[in-house]
Tab-separated table of C-alpha atoms in Angstrom:
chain	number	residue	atom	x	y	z
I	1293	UNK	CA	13.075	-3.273	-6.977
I	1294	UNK	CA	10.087	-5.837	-6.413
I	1295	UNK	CA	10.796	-9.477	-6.066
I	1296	UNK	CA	7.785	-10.488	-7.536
I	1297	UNK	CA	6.428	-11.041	-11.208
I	1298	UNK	CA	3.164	-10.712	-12.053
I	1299	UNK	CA	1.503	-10.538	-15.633
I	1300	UNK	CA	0.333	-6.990	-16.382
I	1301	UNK	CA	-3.627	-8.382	-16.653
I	1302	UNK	CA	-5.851	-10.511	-16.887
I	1303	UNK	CA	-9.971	-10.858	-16.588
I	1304	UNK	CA	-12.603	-13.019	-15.761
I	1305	UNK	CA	-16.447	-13.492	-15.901
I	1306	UNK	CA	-18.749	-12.445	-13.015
I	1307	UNK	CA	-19.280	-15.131	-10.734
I	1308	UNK	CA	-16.770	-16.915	-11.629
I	1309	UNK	CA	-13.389	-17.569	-9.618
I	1310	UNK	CA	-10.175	-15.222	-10.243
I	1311	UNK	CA	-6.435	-16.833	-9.987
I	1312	UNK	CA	-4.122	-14.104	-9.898
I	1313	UNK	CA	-0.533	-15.728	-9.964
I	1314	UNK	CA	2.772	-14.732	-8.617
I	1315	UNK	CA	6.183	-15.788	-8.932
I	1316	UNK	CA	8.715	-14.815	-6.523
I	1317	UNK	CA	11.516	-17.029	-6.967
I	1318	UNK	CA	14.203	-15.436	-4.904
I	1319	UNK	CA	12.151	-15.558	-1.716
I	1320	UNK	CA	13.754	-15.693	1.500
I	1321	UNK	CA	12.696	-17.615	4.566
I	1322	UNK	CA	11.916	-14.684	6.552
I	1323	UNK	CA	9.831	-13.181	4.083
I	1324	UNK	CA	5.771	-13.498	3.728
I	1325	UNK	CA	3.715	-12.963	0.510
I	1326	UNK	CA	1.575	-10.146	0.840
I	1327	UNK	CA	-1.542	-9.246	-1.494
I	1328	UNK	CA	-2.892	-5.856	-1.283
I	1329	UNK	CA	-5.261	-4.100	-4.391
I	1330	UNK	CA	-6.255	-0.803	-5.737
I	1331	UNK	CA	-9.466	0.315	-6.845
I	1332	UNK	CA	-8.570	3.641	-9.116
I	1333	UNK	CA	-8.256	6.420	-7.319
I	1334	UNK	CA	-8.461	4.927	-3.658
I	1335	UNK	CA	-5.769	3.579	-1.167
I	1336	UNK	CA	-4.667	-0.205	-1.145
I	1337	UNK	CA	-6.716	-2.204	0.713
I	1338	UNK	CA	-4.769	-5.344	2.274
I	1339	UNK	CA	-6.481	-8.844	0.993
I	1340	UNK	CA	-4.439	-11.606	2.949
I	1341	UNK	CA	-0.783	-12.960	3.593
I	1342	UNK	CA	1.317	-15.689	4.362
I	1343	UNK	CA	4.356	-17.421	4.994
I	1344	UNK	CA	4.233	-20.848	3.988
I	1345	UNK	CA	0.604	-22.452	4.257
I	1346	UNK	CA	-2.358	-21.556	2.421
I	1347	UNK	CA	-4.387	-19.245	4.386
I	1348	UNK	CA	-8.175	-18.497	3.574
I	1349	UNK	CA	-10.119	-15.481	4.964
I	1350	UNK	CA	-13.615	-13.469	3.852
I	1351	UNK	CA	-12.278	-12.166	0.752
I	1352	UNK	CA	-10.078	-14.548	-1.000
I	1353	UNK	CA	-7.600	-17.825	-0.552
I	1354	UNK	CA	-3.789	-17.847	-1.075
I	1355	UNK	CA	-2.232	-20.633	-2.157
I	1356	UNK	CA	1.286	-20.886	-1.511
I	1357	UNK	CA	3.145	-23.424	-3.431
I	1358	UNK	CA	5.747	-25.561	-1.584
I	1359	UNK	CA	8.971	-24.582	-2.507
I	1360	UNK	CA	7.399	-20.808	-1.929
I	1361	UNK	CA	8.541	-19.475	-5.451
I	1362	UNK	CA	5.076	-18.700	-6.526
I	1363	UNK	CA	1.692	-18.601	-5.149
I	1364	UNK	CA	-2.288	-17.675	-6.170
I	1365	UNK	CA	-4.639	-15.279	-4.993
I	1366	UNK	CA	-8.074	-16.927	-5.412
I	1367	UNK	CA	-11.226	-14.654	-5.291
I	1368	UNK	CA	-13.795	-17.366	-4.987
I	1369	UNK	CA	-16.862	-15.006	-6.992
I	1370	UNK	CA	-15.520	-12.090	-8.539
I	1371	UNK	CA	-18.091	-9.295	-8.855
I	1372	UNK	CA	-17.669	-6.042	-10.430
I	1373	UNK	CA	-16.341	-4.616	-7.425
I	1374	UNK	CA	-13.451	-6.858	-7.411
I	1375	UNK	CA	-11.908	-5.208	-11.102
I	1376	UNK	CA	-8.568	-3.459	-9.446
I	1377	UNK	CA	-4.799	-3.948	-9.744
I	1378	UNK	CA	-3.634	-6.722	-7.350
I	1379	UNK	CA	-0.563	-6.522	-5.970
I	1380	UNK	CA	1.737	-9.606	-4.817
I	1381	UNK	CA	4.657	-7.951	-2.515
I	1382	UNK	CA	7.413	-10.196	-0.559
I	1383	UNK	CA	8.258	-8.840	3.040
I	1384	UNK	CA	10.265	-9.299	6.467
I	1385	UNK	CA	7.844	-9.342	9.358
I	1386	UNK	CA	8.160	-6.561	11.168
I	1387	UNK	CA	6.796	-2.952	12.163
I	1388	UNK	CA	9.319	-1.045	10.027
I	1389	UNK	CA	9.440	-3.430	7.094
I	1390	UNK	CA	8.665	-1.443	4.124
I	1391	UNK	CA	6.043	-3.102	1.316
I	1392	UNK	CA	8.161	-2.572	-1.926
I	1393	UNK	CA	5.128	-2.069	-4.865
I	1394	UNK	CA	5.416	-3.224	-8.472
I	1395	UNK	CA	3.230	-2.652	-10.803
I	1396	UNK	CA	0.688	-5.437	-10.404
I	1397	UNK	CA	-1.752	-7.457	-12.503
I	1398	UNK	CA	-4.719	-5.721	-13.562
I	1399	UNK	CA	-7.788	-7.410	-12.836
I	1400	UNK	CA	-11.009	-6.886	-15.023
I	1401	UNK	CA	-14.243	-8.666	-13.991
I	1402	UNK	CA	-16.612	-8.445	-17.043
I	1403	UNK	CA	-20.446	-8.692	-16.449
O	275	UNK	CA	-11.255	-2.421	12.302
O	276	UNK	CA	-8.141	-1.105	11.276
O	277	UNK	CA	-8.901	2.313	9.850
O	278	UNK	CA	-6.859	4.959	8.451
O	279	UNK	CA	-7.870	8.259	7.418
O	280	UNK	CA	-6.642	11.179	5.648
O	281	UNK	CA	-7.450	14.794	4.865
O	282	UNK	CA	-7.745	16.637	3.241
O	283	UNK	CA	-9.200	14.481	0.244
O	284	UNK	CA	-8.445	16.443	-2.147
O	285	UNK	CA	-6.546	19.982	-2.363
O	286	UNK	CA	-5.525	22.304	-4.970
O	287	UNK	CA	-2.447	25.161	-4.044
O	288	UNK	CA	-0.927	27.842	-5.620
O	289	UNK	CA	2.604	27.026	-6.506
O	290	UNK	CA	5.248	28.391	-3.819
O	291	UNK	CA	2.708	27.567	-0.657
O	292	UNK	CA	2.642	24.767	1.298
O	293	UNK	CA	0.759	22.172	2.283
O	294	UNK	CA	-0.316	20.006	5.022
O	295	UNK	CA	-1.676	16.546	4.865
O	296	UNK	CA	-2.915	14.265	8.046
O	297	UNK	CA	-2.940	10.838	8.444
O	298	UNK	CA	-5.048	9.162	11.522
O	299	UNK	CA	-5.133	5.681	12.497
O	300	UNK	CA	-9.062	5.930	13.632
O	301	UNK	CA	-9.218	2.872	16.058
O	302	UNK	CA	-5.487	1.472	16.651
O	303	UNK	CA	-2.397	2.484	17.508
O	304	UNK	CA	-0.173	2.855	14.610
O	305	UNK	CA	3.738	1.623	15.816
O	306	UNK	CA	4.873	2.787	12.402
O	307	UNK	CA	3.626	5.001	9.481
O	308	UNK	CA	4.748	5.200	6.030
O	309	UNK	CA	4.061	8.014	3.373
O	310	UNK	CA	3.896	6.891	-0.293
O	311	UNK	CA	3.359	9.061	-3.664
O	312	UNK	CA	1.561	7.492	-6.813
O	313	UNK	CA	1.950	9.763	-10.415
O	314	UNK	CA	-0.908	8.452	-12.631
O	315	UNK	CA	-0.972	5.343	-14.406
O	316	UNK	CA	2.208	4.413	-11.839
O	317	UNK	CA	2.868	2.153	-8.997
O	318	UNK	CA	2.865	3.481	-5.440
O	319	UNK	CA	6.547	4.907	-4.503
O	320	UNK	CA	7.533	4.890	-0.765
O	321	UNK	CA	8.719	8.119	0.306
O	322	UNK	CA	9.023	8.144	4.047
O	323	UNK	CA	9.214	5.842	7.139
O	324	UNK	CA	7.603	7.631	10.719
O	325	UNK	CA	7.915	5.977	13.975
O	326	UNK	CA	6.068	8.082	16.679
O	327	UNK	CA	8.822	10.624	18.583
O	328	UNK	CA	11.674	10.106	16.384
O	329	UNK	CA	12.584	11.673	12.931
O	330	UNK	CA	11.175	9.727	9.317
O	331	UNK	CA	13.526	7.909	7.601
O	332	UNK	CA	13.222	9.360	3.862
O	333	UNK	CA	13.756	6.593	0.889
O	334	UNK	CA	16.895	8.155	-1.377
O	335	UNK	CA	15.675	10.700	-3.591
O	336	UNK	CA	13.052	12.145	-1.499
O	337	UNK	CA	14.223	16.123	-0.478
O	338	UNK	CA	13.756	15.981	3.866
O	339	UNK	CA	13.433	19.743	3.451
O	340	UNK	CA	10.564	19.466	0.958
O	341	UNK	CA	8.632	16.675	2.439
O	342	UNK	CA	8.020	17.460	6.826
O	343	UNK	CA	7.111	14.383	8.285
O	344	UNK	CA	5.709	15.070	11.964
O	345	UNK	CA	4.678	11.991	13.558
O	346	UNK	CA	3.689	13.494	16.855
O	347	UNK	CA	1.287	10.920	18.274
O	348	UNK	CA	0.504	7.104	18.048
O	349	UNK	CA	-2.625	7.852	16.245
O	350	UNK	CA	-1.635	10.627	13.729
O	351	UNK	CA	1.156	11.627	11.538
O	352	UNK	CA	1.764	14.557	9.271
O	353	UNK	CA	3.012	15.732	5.690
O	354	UNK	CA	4.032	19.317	5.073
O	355	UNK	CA	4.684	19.520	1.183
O	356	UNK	CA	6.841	22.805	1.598
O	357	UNK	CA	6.944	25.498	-1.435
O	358	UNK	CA	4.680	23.102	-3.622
O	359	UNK	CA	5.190	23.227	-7.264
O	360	UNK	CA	3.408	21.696	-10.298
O	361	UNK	CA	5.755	18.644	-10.181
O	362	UNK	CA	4.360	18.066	-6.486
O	363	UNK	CA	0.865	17.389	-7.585
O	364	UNK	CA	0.078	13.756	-7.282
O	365	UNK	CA	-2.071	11.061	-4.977
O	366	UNK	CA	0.014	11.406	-1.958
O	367	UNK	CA	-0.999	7.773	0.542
O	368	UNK	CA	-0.460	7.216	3.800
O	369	UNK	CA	-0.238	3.600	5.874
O	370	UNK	CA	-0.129	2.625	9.202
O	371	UNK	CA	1.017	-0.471	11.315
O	372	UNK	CA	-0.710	-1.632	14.274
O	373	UNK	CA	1.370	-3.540	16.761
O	374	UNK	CA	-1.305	-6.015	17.665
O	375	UNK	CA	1.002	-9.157	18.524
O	376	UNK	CA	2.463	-11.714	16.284
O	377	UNK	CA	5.151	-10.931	13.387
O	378	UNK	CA	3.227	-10.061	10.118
O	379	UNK	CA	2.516	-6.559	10.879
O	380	UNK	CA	0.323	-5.755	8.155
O	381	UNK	CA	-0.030	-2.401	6.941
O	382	UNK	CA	-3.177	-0.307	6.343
O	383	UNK	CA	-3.813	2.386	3.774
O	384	UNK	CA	-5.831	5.546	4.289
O	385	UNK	CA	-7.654	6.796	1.117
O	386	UNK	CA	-4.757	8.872	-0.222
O	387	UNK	CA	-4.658	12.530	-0.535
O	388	UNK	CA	-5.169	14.157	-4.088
O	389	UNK	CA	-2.582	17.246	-4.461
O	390	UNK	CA	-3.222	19.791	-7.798
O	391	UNK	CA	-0.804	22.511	-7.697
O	392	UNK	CA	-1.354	25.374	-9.935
């Protein structure tokens, strides 16, 4: 089962930044927070992880909170293209480590 | 960087054949590939773990015998859906792992594979 929790969906205006939250309480210390999303009918594209800082790259910001229980995927200017389901997945490093999906937060970017 | 494809995109079969579906990782070695399923309006579902040379590890629940997994090369891996039947159709996925130094091993997707059998 996933060890995350995410609410089902959420939206936001064009432009404007998207917080996508995440709890994953029973997080071990071996384990990074992954975000991946899904635009319909295409594969997941991977967005950014991390294991215990807040890490920034070209498409969005995760914010990991201290205790590592929950974090934020921050999309700095959501556009259009950005309206997907976001996933927030817990996982081992390593090459066979399997990314466990649940059934993410649906993110609508309205004009 | 970092792409996988698949093909065919899309495919439609007669129930009873079979049906093959490849996954290339187009500019990386792939250490590991996984194959996932997605019904519609569902979350992906892992079916299959690949390393190159050895045989897939297949999550509980998923028929060996129905699914071939042939991951003959660093670059490109194989599913046979065997005697497909209307419960088979779905968006079959397929991810890779490059081994590219350091622990997080990210994994990326290929477009997915759209199965209608009929």
């Amino acid at each position: 089962d996933a060890k995350t929790t995410q609410p089902p969906s959420m939206d936001c205006a064009e432009g404007r930044a998207a917080n996508l939250p995440c709890n994953h309480s029973t997080i071990s210390g071996n384990e990074y927070v992954y975000w991946y999303r899904q635009i319909h009918s295409q594969g997941p594209q991977y967005i950014i992880h991390g294991l215990k800082n807040n890490e920034t790259n070209e498409m969005a910001s995760l914010i990991i909170t201290e205790d590592r229980k929950s974090s934020t995927l921050i999309l700095p200017h959501a556009t259009l293209r950005d309206t997907a389901v976001y996933y927030c997945i817990v996982r081992v490093a390593g090459s066979n480590s399997k990314l466990t999906f649940g059934k993410g937060i649906t993110l609508s970017v309205r004009p | 960087g970092a792409v996988v494809s698949q093909h065919p995109s899309r495919v439609i079969c007669k129930s009873g054949t079979s049906v093959k579906i490849e996954c290339r990782s187009l500019d990386f070695q792939a250490t590991t590939m996984f194959w996932y399923r997605q019904f519609p309006k569902q979350s992906l579902m892992l079916m299959a773990t690949s390393n190159e040379g050895s045989k897939a590890t297949y999550e509980q629940g998923v028929e060996k015998d129905k699914f071939l997994i042939n991951h003959a090369s660093l670059t490109l891996s194989t599913l046979t859906v065997t005697s497909a039947h209307p419960e088979d159709s779905s968006f079959y996925i397929c991810s890779a792992t490059p081994h590219v130094g350091g622990l997080s091993y990210e994994q990326y997707f290929g477009p997915g594979t759209r199965l209608t059998v009929t």
